[in-house]
Amino acid sequence: MTPSFKRASFGCRVLRFALFFAVMKTLRLPIAIQQAVMRSLRDNLARANQHLDRNYPEPKLVYQQRGTAAGTAWLERYEIRLNPTLLLENAQAFTDEVVPHELAHLLVWKHFGRVPPHGKEWKWMMESVLGIPARRTHQFALDSLARNTFPYRCRCQLHQLTVRRHNRVRRGETEYRCVHCGETLRPEPQTD
């Protein structure tokens, strides 16, 4: 064996271990919930295809959404990502609202092209085509989502920035402003 082959082999073992660890950390969803989600996706897609007189394909479904978002629609990939933690805790609401919400984004993109995410086209797709109230955000409890946040202050209130935003501020890549007073957010001094 050449030294470069040994290094490559070791790198593959490290990669396999990392993938194994990532899979072990992934939340396992009961098959009944996955089937309900798929049924919701297929029923809503069939309803839209019939109403629009189209034959749009079934999008890919991925259970890897992180953070506080219930789901996201990846237009170019034609993919729906769902938050497994929130799905497990709110299965019925996901099948009734979240799956159609994200599907509507993909259908709008296919049908109209690039338009504002929650604009009139999306609202029409939700209400007229899918027959579901067009709500932009969910009201799920977020207590179970482990979130490290960092306190930042402006002139009018205390804000909690996510780890990602906090790190971007620390690296000098960006700054955030309060939507109410317009002041730049500053880290709250740590008191221990």
PDB file of C-alpha atoms in Angstrom:
ATOM      1  CA  MET A   1       0.000   0.000   0.000  1.00  0.00           C
ATOM      2  CA  THR A   2       1.232   3.462  -0.821  1.00  0.00           C
ATOM      3  CA  PRO A   3       1.121   6.156   1.864  1.00  0.00           C
ATOM      4  CA  SER A   4      -1.430   8.166  -0.158  1.00  0.00           C
ATOM      5  CA  PHE A   5      -3.712   5.135  -0.313  1.00  0.00           C
ATOM      6  CA  LYS A   6      -3.526   4.729   3.477  1.00  0.00           C
ATOM      7  CA  ARG A   7      -4.485   8.358   3.945  1.00  0.00           C
ATOM      8  CA  ALA A   8      -7.388   8.002   1.532  1.00  0.00           C
ATOM      9  CA  SER A   9      -8.498   4.831   3.287  1.00  0.00           C
ATOM     10  CA  PHE A  10      -8.350   6.527   6.682  1.00  0.00           C
ATOM     11  CA  GLY A  11     -10.303   9.469   5.251  1.00  0.00           C
ATOM     12  CA  CYS A  12     -13.002   7.091   4.006  1.00  0.00           C
ATOM     13  CA  ARG A  13     -13.256   5.475   7.437  1.00  0.00           C
ATOM     14  CA  VAL A  14     -13.612   8.892   9.061  1.00  0.00           C
ATOM     15  CA  LEU A  15     -16.285   9.857   6.534  1.00  0.00           C
ATOM     16  CA  ARG A  16     -18.169   6.579   7.107  1.00  0.00           C
ATOM     17  CA  PHE A  17     -18.063   7.145  10.874  1.00  0.00           C
ATOM     18  CA  ALA A  18     -19.326  10.714  10.452  1.00  0.00           C
ATOM     19  CA  LEU A  19     -22.188   9.507   8.250  1.00  0.00           C
ATOM     20  CA  PHE A  20     -23.041   6.735  10.711  1.00  0.00           C
ATOM     21  CA  PHE A  21     -23.076   9.258  13.574  1.00  0.00           C
ATOM     22  CA  ALA A  22     -25.279  11.662  11.585  1.00  0.00           C
ATOM     23  CA  VAL A  23     -27.749   8.875  10.816  1.00  0.00           C
ATOM     24  CA  MET A  24     -27.838   7.819  14.468  1.00  0.00           C
ATOM     25  CA  LYS A  25     -28.673  11.391  15.507  1.00  0.00           C
ATOM     26  CA  THR A  26     -31.549  11.614  13.021  1.00  0.00           C
ATOM     27  CA  LEU A  27     -34.964  11.346  14.585  1.00  0.00           C
ATOM     28  CA  ARG A  28     -36.771   8.187  13.497  1.00  0.00           C
ATOM     29  CA  LEU A  29     -40.323   8.873  12.374  1.00  0.00           C
ATOM     30  CA  PRO A  30     -42.974   6.183  12.717  1.00  0.00           C
ATOM     31  CA  ILE A  31     -43.935   4.686   9.369  1.00  0.00           C
ATOM     32  CA  ALA A  32     -47.588   5.626   9.962  1.00  0.00           C
ATOM     33  CA  ILE A  33     -46.654   9.323  10.118  1.00  0.00           C
ATOM     34  CA  GLN A  34     -44.520   9.047   6.978  1.00  0.00           C
ATOM     35  CA  GLN A  35     -47.405   7.331   5.195  1.00  0.00           C
ATOM     36  CA  ALA A  36     -49.846  10.053   6.293  1.00  0.00           C
ATOM     37  CA  VAL A  37     -47.497  12.735   5.000  1.00  0.00           C
ATOM     38  CA  MET A  38     -47.105  10.928   1.673  1.00  0.00           C
ATOM     39  CA  ARG A  39     -50.876  10.453   1.399  1.00  0.00           C
ATOM     40  CA  SER A  40     -51.398  14.185   2.024  1.00  0.00           C
ATOM     41  CA  LEU A  41     -48.785  15.064  -0.593  1.00  0.00           C
ATOM     42  CA  ARG A  42     -50.288  12.741  -3.201  1.00  0.00           C
ATOM     43  CA  ASP A  43     -53.911  13.748  -2.516  1.00  0.00           C
ATOM     44  CA  ASN A  44     -53.109  17.464  -2.737  1.00  0.00           C
ATOM     45  CA  LEU A  45     -50.982  16.988  -5.848  1.00  0.00           C
ATOM     46  CA  ALA A  46     -53.800  15.023  -7.522  1.00  0.00           C
ATOM     47  CA  ARG A  47     -56.289  17.760  -6.584  1.00  0.00           C
ATOM     48  CA  ALA A  48     -53.994  20.438  -8.046  1.00  0.00           C
ATOM     49  CA  ASN A  49     -53.265  18.458 -11.217  1.00  0.00           C
ATOM     50  CA  GLN A  50     -56.970  17.935 -11.820  1.00  0.00           C
ATOM     51  CA  HIS A  51     -57.857  21.587 -11.123  1.00  0.00           C
ATOM     52  CA  LEU A  52     -54.983  22.937 -13.252  1.00  0.00           C
ATOM     53  CA  ASP A  53     -55.366  20.272 -15.960  1.00  0.00           C
ATOM     54  CA  ARG A  54     -51.663  19.457 -15.621  1.00  0.00           C
ATOM     55  CA  ASN A  55     -49.571  16.450 -14.699  1.00  0.00           C
ATOM     56  CA  TYR A  56     -46.978  17.863 -12.316  1.00  0.00           C
ATOM     57  CA  PRO A  57     -44.667  15.173 -10.905  1.00  0.00           C
ATOM     58  CA  GLU A  58     -44.446  14.179  -7.266  1.00  0.00           C
ATOM     59  CA  PRO A  59     -41.744  16.175  -5.465  1.00  0.00           C
ATOM     60  CA  LYS A  60     -39.044  14.573  -3.368  1.00  0.00           C
ATOM     61  CA  LEU A  61     -39.821  14.504   0.361  1.00  0.00           C
ATOM     62  CA  VAL A  62     -36.964  14.905   2.854  1.00  0.00           C
ATOM     63  CA  TYR A  63     -37.185  14.923   6.659  1.00  0.00           C
ATOM     64  CA  GLN A  64     -34.137  17.108   7.317  1.00  0.00           C
ATOM     65  CA  GLN A  65     -35.469  20.606   7.985  1.00  0.00           C
ATOM     66  CA  ARG A  66     -33.662  22.182  10.921  1.00  0.00           C
ATOM     67  CA  GLY A  67     -34.428  25.127  13.158  1.00  0.00           C
ATOM     68  CA  THR A  68     -37.902  26.439  13.827  1.00  0.00           C
ATOM     69  CA  ALA A  69     -39.248  26.197  10.280  1.00  0.00           C
ATOM     70  CA  ALA A  70     -41.876  23.472   9.913  1.00  0.00           C
ATOM     71  CA  GLY A  71     -40.927  22.972   6.294  1.00  0.00           C
ATOM     72  CA  THR A  72     -39.347  24.512   3.232  1.00  0.00           C
ATOM     73  CA  ALA A  73     -39.812  24.121  -0.507  1.00  0.00           C
ATOM     74  CA  TRP A  74     -36.627  23.905  -2.571  1.00  0.00           C
ATOM     75  CA  LEU A  75     -37.745  25.064  -5.985  1.00  0.00           C
ATOM     76  CA  GLU A  76     -34.856  24.041  -8.251  1.00  0.00           C
ATOM     77  CA  ARG A  77     -34.546  20.650  -6.537  1.00  0.00           C
ATOM     78  CA  TYR A  78     -38.346  20.231  -6.580  1.00  0.00           C
ATOM     79  CA  GLU A  79     -38.086  19.059  -2.994  1.00  0.00           C
ATOM     80  CA  ILE A  80     -40.022  19.525   0.251  1.00  0.00           C
ATOM     81  CA  ARG A  81     -38.080  19.439   3.499  1.00  0.00           C
ATOM     82  CA  LEU A  82     -39.978  18.806   6.721  1.00  0.00           C
ATOM     83  CA  ASN A  83     -38.850  19.303  10.313  1.00  0.00           C
ATOM     84  CA  PRO A  84     -38.967  15.814  11.887  1.00  0.00           C
ATOM     85  CA  THR A  85     -39.225  17.078  15.475  1.00  0.00           C
ATOM     86  CA  LEU A  86     -42.176  19.352  14.768  1.00  0.00           C
ATOM     87  CA  LEU A  87     -43.757  16.699  12.535  1.00  0.00           C
ATOM     88  CA  LEU A  88     -43.624  14.121  15.323  1.00  0.00           C
ATOM     89  CA  GLU A  89     -45.322  16.539  17.718  1.00  0.00           C
ATOM     90  CA  ASN A  90     -47.881  17.941  15.228  1.00  0.00           C
ATOM     91  CA  ALA A  91     -48.555  15.160  12.725  1.00  0.00           C
ATOM     92  CA  GLN A  92     -52.155  16.102  11.916  1.00  0.00           C
ATOM     93  CA  ALA A  93     -51.358  19.784  11.399  1.00  0.00           C
ATOM     94  CA  PHE A  94     -48.498  18.796   9.088  1.00  0.00           C
ATOM     95  CA  THR A  95     -50.706  16.669   6.878  1.00  0.00           C
ATOM     96  CA  ASP A  96     -53.502  19.261   6.895  1.00  0.00           C
ATOM     97  CA  GLU A  97     -51.460  22.470   6.499  1.00  0.00           C
ATOM     98  CA  VAL A  98     -47.664  22.215   6.232  1.00  0.00           C
ATOM     99  CA  VAL A  99     -47.422  19.673   3.404  1.00  0.00           C
ATOM    100  CA  PRO A 100     -49.983  21.543   1.236  1.00  0.00           C
ATOM    101  CA  HIS A 101     -48.273  24.874   2.085  1.00  0.00           C
ATOM    102  CA  GLU A 102     -44.893  23.666   0.803  1.00  0.00           C
ATOM    103  CA  LEU A 103     -46.442  21.842  -2.155  1.00  0.00           C
ATOM    104  CA  ALA A 104     -48.201  25.084  -3.130  1.00  0.00           C
ATOM    105  CA  HIS A 105     -44.797  26.813  -3.338  1.00  0.00           C
ATOM    106  CA  LEU A 106     -43.551  24.154  -5.770  1.00  0.00           C
ATOM    107  CA  LEU A 107     -46.741  24.219  -7.839  1.00  0.00           C
ATOM    108  CA  VAL A 108     -46.671  28.020  -8.065  1.00  0.00           C
ATOM    109  CA  TRP A 109     -43.069  27.849  -9.242  1.00  0.00           C
ATOM    110  CA  LYS A 110     -43.966  25.251 -11.898  1.00  0.00           C
ATOM    111  CA  HIS A 111     -47.135  27.070 -12.974  1.00  0.00           C
ATOM    112  CA  PHE A 112     -46.130  30.762 -12.791  1.00  0.00           C
ATOM    113  CA  GLY A 113     -42.339  30.807 -12.560  1.00  0.00           C
ATOM    114  CA  ARG A 114     -40.514  32.873  -9.974  1.00  0.00           C
ATOM    115  CA  VAL A 115     -42.954  35.073  -8.040  1.00  0.00           C
ATOM    116  CA  PRO A 116     -43.034  36.395  -4.439  1.00  0.00           C
ATOM    117  CA  PRO A 117     -43.118  33.414  -2.017  1.00  0.00           C
ATOM    118  CA  HIS A 118     -46.439  34.221  -0.334  1.00  0.00           C
ATOM    119  CA  GLY A 119     -47.903  36.442  -3.010  1.00  0.00           C
ATOM    120  CA  LYS A 120     -51.252  36.376  -4.761  1.00  0.00           C
ATOM    121  CA  GLU A 121     -50.324  33.310  -6.841  1.00  0.00           C
ATOM    122  CA  TRP A 122     -49.448  31.262  -3.760  1.00  0.00           C
ATOM    123  CA  LYS A 123     -52.589  32.433  -1.948  1.00  0.00           C
ATOM    124  CA  TRP A 124     -54.701  31.469  -4.974  1.00  0.00           C
ATOM    125  CA  MET A 125     -53.003  28.047  -5.150  1.00  0.00           C
ATOM    126  CA  MET A 126     -53.668  27.415  -1.458  1.00  0.00           C
ATOM    127  CA  GLU A 127     -57.267  28.619  -1.310  1.00  0.00           C
ATOM    128  CA  SER A 128     -58.746  28.107  -4.774  1.00  0.00           C
ATOM    129  CA  VAL A 129     -56.835  25.042  -5.933  1.00  0.00           C
ATOM    130  CA  LEU A 130     -56.025  23.133  -2.728  1.00  0.00           C
ATOM    131  CA  GLY A 131     -58.951  24.474  -0.666  1.00  0.00           C
ATOM    132  CA  ILE A 132     -56.819  25.274   2.386  1.00  0.00           C
ATOM    133  CA  PRO A 133     -56.585  28.586   4.274  1.00  0.00           C
ATOM    134  CA  ALA A 134     -53.444  30.476   3.227  1.00  0.00           C
ATOM    135  CA  ARG A 135     -51.440  30.926   6.426  1.00  0.00           C
ATOM    136  CA  ARG A 136     -47.822  32.003   6.142  1.00  0.00           C
ATOM    137  CA  THR A 137     -46.508  30.832   9.507  1.00  0.00           C
ATOM    138  CA  HIS A 138     -47.145  28.014  11.933  1.00  0.00           C
ATOM    139  CA  GLN A 139     -48.098  28.317  15.592  1.00  0.00           C
ATOM    140  CA  PHE A 140     -46.384  25.149  16.852  1.00  0.00           C
ATOM    141  CA  ALA A 141     -44.789  25.043  20.295  1.00  0.00           C
ATOM    142  CA  LEU A 142     -41.022  25.223  19.901  1.00  0.00           C
ATOM    143  CA  ASP A 143     -40.006  24.117  23.407  1.00  0.00           C
ATOM    144  CA  SER A 144     -38.649  20.760  22.233  1.00  0.00           C
ATOM    145  CA  LEU A 145     -36.269  22.314  19.709  1.00  0.00           C
ATOM    146  CA  ALA A 146     -32.917  22.677  21.392  1.00  0.00           C
ATOM    147  CA  ARG A 147     -31.785  26.150  20.465  1.00  0.00           C
ATOM    148  CA  ASN A 148     -28.781  28.026  21.643  1.00  0.00           C
ATOM    149  CA  THR A 149     -29.493  31.707  21.373  1.00  0.00           C
ATOM    150  CA  PHE A 150     -27.469  34.748  22.252  1.00  0.00           C
ATOM    151  CA  PRO A 151     -28.968  37.895  23.787  1.00  0.00           C
ATOM    152  CA  TYR A 152     -28.580  41.113  21.765  1.00  0.00           C
ATOM    153  CA  ARG A 153     -29.995  44.500  22.674  1.00  0.00           C
ATOM    154  CA  CYS A 154     -31.179  47.526  20.786  1.00  0.00           C
ATOM    155  CA  ARG A 155     -32.685  50.740  22.080  1.00  0.00           C
ATOM    156  CA  CYS A 156     -36.179  49.257  22.558  1.00  0.00           C
ATOM    157  CA  GLN A 157     -35.900  45.551  23.391  1.00  0.00           C
ATOM    158  CA  LEU A 158     -33.902  42.373  23.946  1.00  0.00           C
ATOM    159  CA  HIS A 159     -33.461  40.044  20.946  1.00  0.00           C
ATOM    160  CA  GLN A 160     -32.324  36.414  20.796  1.00  0.00           C
ATOM    161  CA  LEU A 161     -30.018  35.628  17.863  1.00  0.00           C
ATOM    162  CA  THR A 162     -29.399  32.089  16.679  1.00  0.00           C
ATOM    163  CA  VAL A 163     -25.921  30.578  16.769  1.00  0.00           C
ATOM    164  CA  ARG A 164     -25.556  31.100  13.016  1.00  0.00           C
ATOM    165  CA  ARG A 165     -26.447  34.810  13.197  1.00  0.00           C
ATOM    166  CA  HIS A 166     -24.335  35.329  16.314  1.00  0.00           C
ATOM    167  CA  ASN A 167     -21.305  33.787  14.566  1.00  0.00           C
ATOM    168  CA  ARG A 168     -21.846  35.945  11.482  1.00  0.00           C
ATOM    169  CA  VAL A 169     -21.812  39.055  13.704  1.00  0.00           C
ATOM    170  CA  ARG A 170     -18.670  37.868  15.502  1.00  0.00           C
ATOM    171  CA  ARG A 171     -16.867  37.248  12.192  1.00  0.00           C
ATOM    172  CA  GLY A 172     -17.837  40.733  11.008  1.00  0.00           C
ATOM    173  CA  GLU A 173     -19.820  39.384   8.040  1.00  0.00           C
ATOM    174  CA  THR A 174     -23.004  41.245   8.872  1.00  0.00           C
ATOM    175  CA  GLU A 175     -24.917  43.263  11.394  1.00  0.00           C
ATOM    176  CA  TYR A 176     -28.580  43.075  12.305  1.00  0.00           C
ATOM    177  CA  ARG A 177     -30.975  45.933  12.990  1.00  0.00           C
ATOM    178  CA  CYS A 178     -34.167  46.051  14.996  1.00  0.00           C
ATOM    179  CA  VAL A 179     -37.236  46.267  12.760  1.00  0.00           C
ATOM    180  CA  HIS A 180     -38.922  48.575  15.291  1.00  0.00           C
ATOM    181  CA  CYS A 181     -36.291  51.182  16.192  1.00  0.00           C
ATOM    182  CA  GLY A 182     -33.749  50.567  13.396  1.00  0.00           C
ATOM    183  CA  GLU A 183     -30.799  50.440  15.782  1.00  0.00           C
ATOM    184  CA  THR A 184     -27.948  47.972  15.212  1.00  0.00           C
ATOM    185  CA  LEU A 185     -28.153  45.024  17.612  1.00  0.00           C
ATOM    186  CA  ARG A 186     -25.279  44.761  20.099  1.00  0.00           C
ATOM    187  CA  PRO A 187     -24.350  41.707  22.188  1.00  0.00           C
ATOM    188  CA  GLU A 188     -25.771  41.832  25.694  1.00  0.00           C
ATOM    189  CA  PRO A 189     -22.934  41.691  28.257  1.00  0.00           C
ATOM    190  CA  GLN A 190     -22.689  38.258  29.894  1.00  0.00           C
ATOM    191  CA  THR A 191     -23.267  38.244  33.657  1.00  0.00           C
ATOM    192  CA  ASP A 192     -21.988  35.220  35.556  1.00  0.00           C
TER     193      ASP A 192
END
